[in-house]
mmCIF file of C-alpha atoms in Angstrom:
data_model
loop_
_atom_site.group_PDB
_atom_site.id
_atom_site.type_symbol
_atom_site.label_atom_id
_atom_site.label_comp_id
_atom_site.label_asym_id
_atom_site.label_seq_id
_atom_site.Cartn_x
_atom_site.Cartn_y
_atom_site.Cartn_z
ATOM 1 C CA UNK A 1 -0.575 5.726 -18.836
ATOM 2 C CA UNK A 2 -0.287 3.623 -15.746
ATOM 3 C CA UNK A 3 2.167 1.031 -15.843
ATOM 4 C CA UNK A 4 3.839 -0.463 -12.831
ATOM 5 C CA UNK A 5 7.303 -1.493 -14.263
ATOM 6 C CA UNK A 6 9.234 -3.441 -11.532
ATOM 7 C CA UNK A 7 13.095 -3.018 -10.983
ATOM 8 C CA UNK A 8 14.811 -3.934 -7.989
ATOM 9 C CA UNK A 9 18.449 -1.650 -9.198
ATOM 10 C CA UNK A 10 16.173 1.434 -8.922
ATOM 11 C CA UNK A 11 17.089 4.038 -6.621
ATOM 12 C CA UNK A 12 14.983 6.328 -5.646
ATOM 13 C CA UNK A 13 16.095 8.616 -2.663
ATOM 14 C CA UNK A 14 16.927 11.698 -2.629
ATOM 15 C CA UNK A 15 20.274 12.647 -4.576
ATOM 16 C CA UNK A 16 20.353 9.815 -6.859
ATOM 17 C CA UNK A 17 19.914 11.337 -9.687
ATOM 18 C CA UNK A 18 17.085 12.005 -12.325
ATOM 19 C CA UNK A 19 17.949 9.672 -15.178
ATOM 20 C CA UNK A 20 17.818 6.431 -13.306
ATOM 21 C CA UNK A 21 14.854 5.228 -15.330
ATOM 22 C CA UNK A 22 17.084 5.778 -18.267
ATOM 23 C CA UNK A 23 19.894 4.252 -16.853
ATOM 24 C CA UNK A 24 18.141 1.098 -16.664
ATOM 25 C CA UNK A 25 17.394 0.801 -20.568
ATOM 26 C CA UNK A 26 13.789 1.712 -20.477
ATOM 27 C CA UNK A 27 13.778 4.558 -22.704
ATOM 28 C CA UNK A 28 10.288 4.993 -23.884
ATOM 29 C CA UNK A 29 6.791 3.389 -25.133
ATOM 30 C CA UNK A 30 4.932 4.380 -28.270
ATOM 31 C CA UNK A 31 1.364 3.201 -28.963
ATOM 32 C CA UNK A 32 -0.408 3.601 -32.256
ATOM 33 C CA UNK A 33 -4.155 3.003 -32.279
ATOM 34 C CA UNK A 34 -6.259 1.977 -35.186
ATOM 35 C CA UNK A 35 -6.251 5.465 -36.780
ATOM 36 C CA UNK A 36 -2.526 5.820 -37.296
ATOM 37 C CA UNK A 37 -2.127 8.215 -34.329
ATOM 38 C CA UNK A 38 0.753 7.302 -32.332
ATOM 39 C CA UNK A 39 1.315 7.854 -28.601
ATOM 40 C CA UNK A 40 4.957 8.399 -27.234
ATOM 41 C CA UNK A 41 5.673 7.986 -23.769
ATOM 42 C CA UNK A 42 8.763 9.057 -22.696
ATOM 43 C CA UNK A 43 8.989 10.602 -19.062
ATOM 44 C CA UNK A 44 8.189 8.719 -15.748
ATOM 45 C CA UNK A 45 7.147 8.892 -12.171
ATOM 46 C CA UNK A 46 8.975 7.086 -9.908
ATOM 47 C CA UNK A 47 7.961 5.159 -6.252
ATOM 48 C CA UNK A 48 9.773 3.190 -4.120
ATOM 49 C CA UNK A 49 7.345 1.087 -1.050
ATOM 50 C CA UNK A 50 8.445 -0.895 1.160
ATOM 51 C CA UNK A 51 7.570 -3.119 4.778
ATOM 52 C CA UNK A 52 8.901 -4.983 7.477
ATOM 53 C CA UNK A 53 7.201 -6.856 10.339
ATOM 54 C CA UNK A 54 8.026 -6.643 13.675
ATOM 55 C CA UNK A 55 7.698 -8.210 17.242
ATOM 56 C CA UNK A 56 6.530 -5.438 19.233
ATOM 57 C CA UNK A 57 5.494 -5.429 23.490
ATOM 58 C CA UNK A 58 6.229 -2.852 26.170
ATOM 59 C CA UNK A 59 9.882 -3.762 26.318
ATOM 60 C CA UNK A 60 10.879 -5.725 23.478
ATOM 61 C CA UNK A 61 11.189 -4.704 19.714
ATOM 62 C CA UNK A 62 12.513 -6.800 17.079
ATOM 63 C CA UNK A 63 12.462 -7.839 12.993
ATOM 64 C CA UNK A 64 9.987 -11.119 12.202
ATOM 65 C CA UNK A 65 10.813 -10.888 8.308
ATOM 66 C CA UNK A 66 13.598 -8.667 6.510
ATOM 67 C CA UNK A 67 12.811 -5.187 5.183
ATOM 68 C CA UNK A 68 11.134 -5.595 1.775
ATOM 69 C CA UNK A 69 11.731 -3.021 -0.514
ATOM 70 C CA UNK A 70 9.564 -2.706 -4.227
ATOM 71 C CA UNK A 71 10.894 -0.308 -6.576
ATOM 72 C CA UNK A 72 8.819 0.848 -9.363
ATOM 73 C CA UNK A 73 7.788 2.998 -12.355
ATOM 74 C CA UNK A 74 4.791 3.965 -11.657
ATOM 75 C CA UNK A 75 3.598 5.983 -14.149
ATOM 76 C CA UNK A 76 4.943 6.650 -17.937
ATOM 77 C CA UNK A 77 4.372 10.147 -18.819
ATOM 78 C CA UNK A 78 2.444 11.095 -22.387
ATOM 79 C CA UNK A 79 5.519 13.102 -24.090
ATOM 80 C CA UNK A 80 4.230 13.164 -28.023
ATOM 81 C CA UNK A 81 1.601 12.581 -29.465
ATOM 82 C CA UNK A 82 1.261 12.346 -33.582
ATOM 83 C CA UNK A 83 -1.339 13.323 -35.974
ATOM 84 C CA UNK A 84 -0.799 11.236 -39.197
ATOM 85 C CA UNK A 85 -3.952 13.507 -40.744
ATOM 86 C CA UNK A 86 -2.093 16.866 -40.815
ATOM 87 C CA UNK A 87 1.843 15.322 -40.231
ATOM 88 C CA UNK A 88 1.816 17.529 -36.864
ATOM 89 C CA UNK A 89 2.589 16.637 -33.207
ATOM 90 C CA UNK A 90 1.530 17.952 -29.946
ATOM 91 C CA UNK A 91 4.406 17.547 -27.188
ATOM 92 C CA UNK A 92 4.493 17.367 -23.382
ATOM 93 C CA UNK A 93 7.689 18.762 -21.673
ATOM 94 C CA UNK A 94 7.826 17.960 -17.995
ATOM 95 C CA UNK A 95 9.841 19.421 -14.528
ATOM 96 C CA UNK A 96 12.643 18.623 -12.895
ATOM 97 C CA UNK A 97 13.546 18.293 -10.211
ATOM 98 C CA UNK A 98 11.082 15.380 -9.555
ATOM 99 C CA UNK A 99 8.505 16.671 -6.314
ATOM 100 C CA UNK A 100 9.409 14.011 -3.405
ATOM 101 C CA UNK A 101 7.318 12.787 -0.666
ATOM 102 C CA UNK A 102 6.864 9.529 1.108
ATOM 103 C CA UNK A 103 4.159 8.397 3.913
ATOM 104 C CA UNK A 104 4.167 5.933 6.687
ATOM 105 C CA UNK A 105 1.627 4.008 8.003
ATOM 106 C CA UNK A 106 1.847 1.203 10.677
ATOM 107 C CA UNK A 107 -0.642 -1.581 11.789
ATOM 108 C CA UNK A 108 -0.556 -3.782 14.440
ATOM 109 C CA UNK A 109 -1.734 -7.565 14.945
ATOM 110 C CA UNK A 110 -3.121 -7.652 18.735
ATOM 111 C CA UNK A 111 -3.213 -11.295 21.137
ATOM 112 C CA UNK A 112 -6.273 -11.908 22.993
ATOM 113 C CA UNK A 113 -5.063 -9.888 25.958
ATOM 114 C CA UNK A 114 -5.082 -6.846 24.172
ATOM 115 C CA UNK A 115 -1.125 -6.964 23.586
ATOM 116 C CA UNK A 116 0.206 -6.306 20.575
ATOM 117 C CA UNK A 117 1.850 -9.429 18.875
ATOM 118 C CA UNK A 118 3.285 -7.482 15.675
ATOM 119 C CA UNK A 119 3.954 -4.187 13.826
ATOM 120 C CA UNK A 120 3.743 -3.599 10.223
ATOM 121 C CA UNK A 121 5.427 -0.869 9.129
ATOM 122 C CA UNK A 122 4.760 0.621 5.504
ATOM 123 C CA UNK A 123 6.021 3.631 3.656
ATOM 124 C CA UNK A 124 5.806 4.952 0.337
ATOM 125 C CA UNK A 125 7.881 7.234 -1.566
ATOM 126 C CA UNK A 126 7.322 8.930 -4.244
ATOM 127 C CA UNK A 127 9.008 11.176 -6.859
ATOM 128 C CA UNK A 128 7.100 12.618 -9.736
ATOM 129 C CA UNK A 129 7.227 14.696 -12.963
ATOM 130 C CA UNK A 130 4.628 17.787 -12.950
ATOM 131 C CA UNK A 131 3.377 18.621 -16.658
ATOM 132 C CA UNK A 132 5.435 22.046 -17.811
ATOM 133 C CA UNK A 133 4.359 22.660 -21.065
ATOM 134 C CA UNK A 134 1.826 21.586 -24.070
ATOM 135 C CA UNK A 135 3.466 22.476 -27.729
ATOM 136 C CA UNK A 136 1.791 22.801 -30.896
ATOM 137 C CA UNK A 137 1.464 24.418 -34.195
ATOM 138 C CA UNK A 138 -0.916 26.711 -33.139
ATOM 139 C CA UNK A 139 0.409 27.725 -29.884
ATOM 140 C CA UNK A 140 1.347 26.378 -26.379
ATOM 141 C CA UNK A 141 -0.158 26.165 -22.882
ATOM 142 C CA UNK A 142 2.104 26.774 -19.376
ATOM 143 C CA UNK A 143 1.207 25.500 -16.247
ATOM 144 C CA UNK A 144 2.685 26.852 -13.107
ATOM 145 C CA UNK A 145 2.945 25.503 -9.661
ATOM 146 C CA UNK A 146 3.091 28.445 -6.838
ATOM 147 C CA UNK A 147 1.241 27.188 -3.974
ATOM 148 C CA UNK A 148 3.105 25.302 -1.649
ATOM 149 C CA UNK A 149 1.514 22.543 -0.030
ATOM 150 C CA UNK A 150 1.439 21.300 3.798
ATOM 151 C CA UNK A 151 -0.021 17.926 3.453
ATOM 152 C CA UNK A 152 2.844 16.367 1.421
ATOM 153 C CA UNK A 153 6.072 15.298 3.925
ATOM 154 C CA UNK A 154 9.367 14.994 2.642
ATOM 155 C CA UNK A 155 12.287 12.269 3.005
ATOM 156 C CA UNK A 156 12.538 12.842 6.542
ATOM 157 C CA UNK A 157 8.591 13.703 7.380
ATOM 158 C CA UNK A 158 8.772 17.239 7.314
ATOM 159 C CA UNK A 159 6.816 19.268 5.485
ATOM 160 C CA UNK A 160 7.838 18.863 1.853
ATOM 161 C CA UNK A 161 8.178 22.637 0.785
ATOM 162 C CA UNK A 162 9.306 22.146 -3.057
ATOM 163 C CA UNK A 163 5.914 20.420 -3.492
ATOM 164 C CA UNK A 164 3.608 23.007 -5.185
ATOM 165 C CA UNK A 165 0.122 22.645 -6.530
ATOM 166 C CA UNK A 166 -1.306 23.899 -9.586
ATOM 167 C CA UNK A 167 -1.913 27.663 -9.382
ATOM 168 C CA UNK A 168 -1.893 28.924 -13.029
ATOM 169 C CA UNK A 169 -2.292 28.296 -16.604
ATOM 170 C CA UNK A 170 -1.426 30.134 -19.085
ATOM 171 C CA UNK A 171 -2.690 30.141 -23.330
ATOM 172 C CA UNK A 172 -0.451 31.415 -26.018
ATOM 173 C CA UNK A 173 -1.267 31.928 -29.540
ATOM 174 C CA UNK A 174 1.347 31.064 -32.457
ATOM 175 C CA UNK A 175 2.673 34.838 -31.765
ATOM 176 C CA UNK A 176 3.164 34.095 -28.072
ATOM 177 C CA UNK A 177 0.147 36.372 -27.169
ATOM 178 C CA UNK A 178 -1.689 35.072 -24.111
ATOM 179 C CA UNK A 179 -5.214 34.509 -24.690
ATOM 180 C CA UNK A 180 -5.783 32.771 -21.908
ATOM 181 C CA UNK A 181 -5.258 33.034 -18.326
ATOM 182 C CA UNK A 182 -6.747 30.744 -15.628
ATOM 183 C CA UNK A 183 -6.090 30.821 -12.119
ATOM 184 C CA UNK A 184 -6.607 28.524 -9.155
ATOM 185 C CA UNK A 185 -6.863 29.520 -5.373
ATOM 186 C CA UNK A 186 -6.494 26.184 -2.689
ATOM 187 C CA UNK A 187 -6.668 26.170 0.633
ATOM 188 C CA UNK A 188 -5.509 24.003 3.787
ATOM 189 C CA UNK A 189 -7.998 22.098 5.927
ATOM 190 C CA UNK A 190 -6.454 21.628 9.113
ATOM 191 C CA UNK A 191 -6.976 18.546 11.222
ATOM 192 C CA UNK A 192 -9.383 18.272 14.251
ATOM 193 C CA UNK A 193 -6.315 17.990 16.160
ATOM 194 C CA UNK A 194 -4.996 21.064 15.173
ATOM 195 C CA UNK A 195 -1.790 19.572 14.583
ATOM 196 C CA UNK A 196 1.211 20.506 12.327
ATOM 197 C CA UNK A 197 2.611 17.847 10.886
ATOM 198 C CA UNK A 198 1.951 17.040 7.310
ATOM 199 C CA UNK A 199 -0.910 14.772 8.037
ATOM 200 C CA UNK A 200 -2.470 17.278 9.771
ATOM 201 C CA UNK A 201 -3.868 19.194 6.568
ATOM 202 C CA UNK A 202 -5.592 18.603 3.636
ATOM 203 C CA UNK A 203 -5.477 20.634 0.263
ATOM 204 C CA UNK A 204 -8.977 22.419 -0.822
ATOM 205 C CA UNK A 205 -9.557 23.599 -4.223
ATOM 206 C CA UNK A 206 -11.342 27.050 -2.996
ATOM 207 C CA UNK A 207 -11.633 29.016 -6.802
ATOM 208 C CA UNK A 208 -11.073 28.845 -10.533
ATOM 209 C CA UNK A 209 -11.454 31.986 -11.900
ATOM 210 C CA UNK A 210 -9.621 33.672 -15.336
ATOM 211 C CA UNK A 211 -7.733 36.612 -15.475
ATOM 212 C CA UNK A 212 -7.371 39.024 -17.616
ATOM 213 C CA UNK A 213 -4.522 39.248 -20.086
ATOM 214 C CA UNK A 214 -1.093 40.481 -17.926
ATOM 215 C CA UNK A 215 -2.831 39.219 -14.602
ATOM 216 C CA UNK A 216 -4.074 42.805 -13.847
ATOM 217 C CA UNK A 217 -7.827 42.174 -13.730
ATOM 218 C CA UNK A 218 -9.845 38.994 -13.079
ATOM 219 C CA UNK A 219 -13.256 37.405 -14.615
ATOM 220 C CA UNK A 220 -15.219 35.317 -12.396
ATOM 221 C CA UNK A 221 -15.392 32.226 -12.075
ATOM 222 C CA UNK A 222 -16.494 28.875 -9.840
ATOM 223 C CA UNK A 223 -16.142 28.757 -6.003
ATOM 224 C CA UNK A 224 -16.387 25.434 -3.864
ATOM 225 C CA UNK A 225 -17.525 25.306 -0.517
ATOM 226 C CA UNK A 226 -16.814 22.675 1.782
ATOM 227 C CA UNK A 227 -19.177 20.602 4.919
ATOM 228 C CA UNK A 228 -16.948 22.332 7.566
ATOM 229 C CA UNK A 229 -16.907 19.407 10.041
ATOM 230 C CA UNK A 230 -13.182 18.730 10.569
ATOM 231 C CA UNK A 231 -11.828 15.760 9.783
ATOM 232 C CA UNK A 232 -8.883 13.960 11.867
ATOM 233 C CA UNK A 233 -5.455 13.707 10.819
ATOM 234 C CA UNK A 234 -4.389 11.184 7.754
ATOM 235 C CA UNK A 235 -4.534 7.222 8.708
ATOM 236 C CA UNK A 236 -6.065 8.189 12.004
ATOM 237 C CA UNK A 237 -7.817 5.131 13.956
ATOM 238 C CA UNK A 238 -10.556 7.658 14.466
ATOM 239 C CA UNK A 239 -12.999 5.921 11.400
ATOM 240 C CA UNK A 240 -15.414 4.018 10.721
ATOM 241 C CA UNK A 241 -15.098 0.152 9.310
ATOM 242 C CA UNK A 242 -15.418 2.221 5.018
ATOM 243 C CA UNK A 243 -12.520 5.235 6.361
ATOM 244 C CA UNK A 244 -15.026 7.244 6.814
ATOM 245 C CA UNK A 245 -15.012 9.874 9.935
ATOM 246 C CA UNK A 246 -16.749 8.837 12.498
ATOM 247 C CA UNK A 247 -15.977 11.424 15.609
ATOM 248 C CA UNK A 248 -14.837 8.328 17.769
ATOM 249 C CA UNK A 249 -13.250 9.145 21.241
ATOM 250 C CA UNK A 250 -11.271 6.374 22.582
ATOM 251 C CA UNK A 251 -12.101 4.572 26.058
ATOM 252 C CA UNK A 252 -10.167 3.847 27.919
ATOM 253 C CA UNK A 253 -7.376 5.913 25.923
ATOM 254 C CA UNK A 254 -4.590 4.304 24.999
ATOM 255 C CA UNK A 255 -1.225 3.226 26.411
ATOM 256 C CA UNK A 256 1.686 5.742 26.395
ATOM 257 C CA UNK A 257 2.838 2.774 23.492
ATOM 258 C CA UNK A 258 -0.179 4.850 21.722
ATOM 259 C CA UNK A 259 -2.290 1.125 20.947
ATOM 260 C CA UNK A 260 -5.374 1.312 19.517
ATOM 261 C CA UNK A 261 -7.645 -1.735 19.397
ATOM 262 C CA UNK A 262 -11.253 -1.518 17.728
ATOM 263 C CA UNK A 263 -13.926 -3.720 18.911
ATOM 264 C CA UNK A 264 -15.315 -6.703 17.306
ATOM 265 C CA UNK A 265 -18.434 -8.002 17.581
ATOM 266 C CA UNK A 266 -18.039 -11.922 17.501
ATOM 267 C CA UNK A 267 -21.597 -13.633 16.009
ATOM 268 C CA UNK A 268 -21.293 -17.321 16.687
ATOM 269 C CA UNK A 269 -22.207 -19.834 14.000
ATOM 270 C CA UNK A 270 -22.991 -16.939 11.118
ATOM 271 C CA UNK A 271 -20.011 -17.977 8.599
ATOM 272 C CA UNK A 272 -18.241 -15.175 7.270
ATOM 273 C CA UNK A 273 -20.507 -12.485 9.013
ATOM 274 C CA UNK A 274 -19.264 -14.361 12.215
ATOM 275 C CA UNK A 275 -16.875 -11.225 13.080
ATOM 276 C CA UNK A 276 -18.311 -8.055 12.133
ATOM 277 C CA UNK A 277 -16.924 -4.449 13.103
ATOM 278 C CA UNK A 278 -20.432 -3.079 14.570
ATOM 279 C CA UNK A 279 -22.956 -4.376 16.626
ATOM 280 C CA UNK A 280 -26.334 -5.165 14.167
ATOM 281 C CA UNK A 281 -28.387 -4.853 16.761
ATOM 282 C CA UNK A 282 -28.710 -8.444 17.475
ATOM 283 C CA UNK A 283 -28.145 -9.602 21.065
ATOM 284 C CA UNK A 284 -26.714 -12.973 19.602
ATOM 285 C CA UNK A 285 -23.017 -11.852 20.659
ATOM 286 C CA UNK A 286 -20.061 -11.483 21.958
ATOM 287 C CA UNK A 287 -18.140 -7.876 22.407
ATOM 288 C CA UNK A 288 -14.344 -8.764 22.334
ATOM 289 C CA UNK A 289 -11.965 -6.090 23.894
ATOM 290 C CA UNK A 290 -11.255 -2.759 22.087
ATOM 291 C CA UNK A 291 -11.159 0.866 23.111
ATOM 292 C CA UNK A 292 -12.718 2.296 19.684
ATOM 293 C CA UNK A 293 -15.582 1.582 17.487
ATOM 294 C CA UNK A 294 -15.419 1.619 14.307
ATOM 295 C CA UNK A 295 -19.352 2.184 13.658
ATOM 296 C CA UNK A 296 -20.694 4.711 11.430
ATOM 297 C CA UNK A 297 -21.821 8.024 12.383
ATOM 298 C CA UNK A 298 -24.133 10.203 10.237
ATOM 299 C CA UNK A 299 -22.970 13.559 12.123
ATOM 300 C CA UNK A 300 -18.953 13.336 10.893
ATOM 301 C CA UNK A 301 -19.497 11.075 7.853
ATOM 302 C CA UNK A 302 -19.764 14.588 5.441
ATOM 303 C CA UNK A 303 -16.552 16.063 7.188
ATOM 304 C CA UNK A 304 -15.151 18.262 4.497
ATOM 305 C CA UNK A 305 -17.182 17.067 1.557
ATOM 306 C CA UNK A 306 -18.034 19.048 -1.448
ATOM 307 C CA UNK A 307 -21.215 20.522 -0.885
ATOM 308 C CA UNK A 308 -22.103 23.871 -3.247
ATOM 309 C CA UNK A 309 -20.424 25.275 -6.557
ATOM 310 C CA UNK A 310 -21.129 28.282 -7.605
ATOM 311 C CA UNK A 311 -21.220 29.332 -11.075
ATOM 312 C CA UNK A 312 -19.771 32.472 -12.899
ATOM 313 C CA UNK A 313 -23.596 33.760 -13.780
ATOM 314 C CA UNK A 314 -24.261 33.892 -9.827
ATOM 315 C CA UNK A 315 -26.284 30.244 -10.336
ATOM 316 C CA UNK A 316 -25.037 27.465 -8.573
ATOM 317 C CA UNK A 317 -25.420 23.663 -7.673
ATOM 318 C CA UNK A 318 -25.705 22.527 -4.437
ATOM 319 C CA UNK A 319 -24.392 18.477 -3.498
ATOM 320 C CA UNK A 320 -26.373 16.428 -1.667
ATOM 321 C CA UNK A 321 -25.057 12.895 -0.207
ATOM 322 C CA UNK A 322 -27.347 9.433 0.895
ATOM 323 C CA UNK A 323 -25.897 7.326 3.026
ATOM 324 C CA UNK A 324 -26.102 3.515 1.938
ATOM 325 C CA UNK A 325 -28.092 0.897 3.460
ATOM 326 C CA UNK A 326 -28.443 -2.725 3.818
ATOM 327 C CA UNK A 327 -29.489 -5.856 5.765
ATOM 328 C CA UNK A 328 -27.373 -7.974 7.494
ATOM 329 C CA UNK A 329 -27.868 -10.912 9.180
ATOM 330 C CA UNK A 330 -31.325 -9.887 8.675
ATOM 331 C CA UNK A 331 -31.128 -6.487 10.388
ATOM 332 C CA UNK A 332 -31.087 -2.999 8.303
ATOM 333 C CA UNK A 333 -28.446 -0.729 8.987
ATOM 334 C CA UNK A 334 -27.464 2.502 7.609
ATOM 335 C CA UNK A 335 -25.069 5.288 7.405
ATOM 336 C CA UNK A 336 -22.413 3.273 6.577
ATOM 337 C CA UNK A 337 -20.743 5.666 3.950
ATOM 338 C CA UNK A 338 -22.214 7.450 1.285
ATOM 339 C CA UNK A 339 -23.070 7.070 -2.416
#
């Protein structure tokens, strides 16, 4: 259940605690639907955003509005749920601690002379509940997290190393037997930069496959293969007007102040088409300054994109992508994404 509950008392940083949502008197939600089952929800991610404008030049930095801060539960967390047919219940337990990690992300206003008149600086941080355990009658299913991932930073943008993704699950009968035993093997895409930071990767599901009970032998399963075009780091400026990759170089390159300004194209007298972030085509315009473009480009658009999975009987499907098209202005153009 997604429900953004506002409260400005929440705090969410690091060591304050893992009963603030408690604390705060919202203890849980129950919905019953039309059948008489009723849905408890009890547990909660938590997220904190917040942003502050700023002057920015060369040689001069400072605060155009206060730092905003929006504190928030996020998400309410399914932790019963109640079968008036057979008087049973199914119940969710959750972790804790909560898995932290916050991201940044800055944009900039620029003046006519290429300068930049303000900063906007946004982060977002997050701390959430990972499902432990499913309980019922008939038995109960355990999910582990083993894998630790580099793409997630931490409090202080490091690599947040007690955020793990989903590696195993486990199915017990009534008798605590496991008749079930499912695996999952990820992988790290690292950034056309070949950076190390956080942003710099990018988690891959590589295999499911299920193992045999104890973990001693394994039955196989599905692989995933990926396009292996690289993508650039997370919010880089190097992408197209959708997000998508576009293999851009910048020119010139930027200031040591790191500014990146993408070109418009400036059609005169064409309403709400009359700035547009690629040139159509038409000559009817005006190129105003930038040193990146944020046109599409069918060669990087597929960077990392799910391409083949391969099925436990040796079959296997292979995923093929279009690229959307459309007129504008009265001009086609394409590439510009994919559907």
């Amino acid at each position: 259940m997604k429900a953004w509950l506002y409260n400005s008392n929440l705090d969410l940083h690091p060591g304050s605690g893992d009963v603030i949502a408690y604390a705060q008197g919202l203890v849980s939600t129950k919905i019953t639907n039309t059948h008489g089952f009723v849905y408890t929800f009890s547990d909660f991610s938590l997220n904190v955003n917040s942003n502050q404008v700023t002057s920015w030049d060369e040689s001069n930095f400072s605060p155009l509005q206060p730092l905003r801060v929006n504190r928030f539960i996020d998400t309410q967390k399914l932790t019963t749920l109640f079968d008036p047919i057979t008087n049973s219940s199914v119940h969710f337990d959750y972790h804790l601690p909560y898995q932290q990690n916050e991201f940044w992300k800055t944009k900039g206003i620029f003046r006519p002379d290429q300068t930049l008149g303000s900063k906007n600086v946004q982060t977002n941080f997050h701390k959430k509940r990972t499902l432990k355990k499913i309980r019922f009658d008939q038995g109960e299913i355990v999910f582990f997290y083993e894998f630790t991932r580099l793409d997630l930073p931490d409090y202080s943008g490091n690599i947040a190393l007690d955020n793990k993704a989903l590696s195993k699950i486990i199915v017990k009968d009534v008798h605590g037997t496991v008749i079930k035993d499912i695996r999952f093997v990820y992988s790290h895409i690292r950034s056309v930069e070949n950076c190390s930071q956080p942003e710099c990767y990018r988690l891959v599901l590589d295999e499911v496959y299920f193992a045999q009970p104890g973990g001693t032998n394994s039955i196989p399963g599905y692989t995933l293969e990926y396009n292996t075009t690289k993508l650039p780091k997370r919010n880089s400026w190097v992408s197209d007007f959708l997000g998508y990759h576009n293999g851009e170089v910048a020119s010139p390159a930027p200031t040591t102040s790191g500014h990146y300004i993408p070109k418009t194209y400036h059609y005169p007298n064409s309403g709400k088409y009359s700035f547009l972030p690629f040139d159509i085509g038409n000559s009817n315009y005006t190129q105003l300054p930038g040193n990146f473009s944020l046109a599409s480009n069918e060669a990087y658009v597929r960077a990392a994109l799910l391409e083949k999975i391969t099925y436990p009987t040796g079959g296997y499907t292979l995923l093929e992508s279009e690229s959307n098209n459309f007129i504008l202005l009265g001009k086609p153009y394409r590439e510009a994404g994919l559907e």
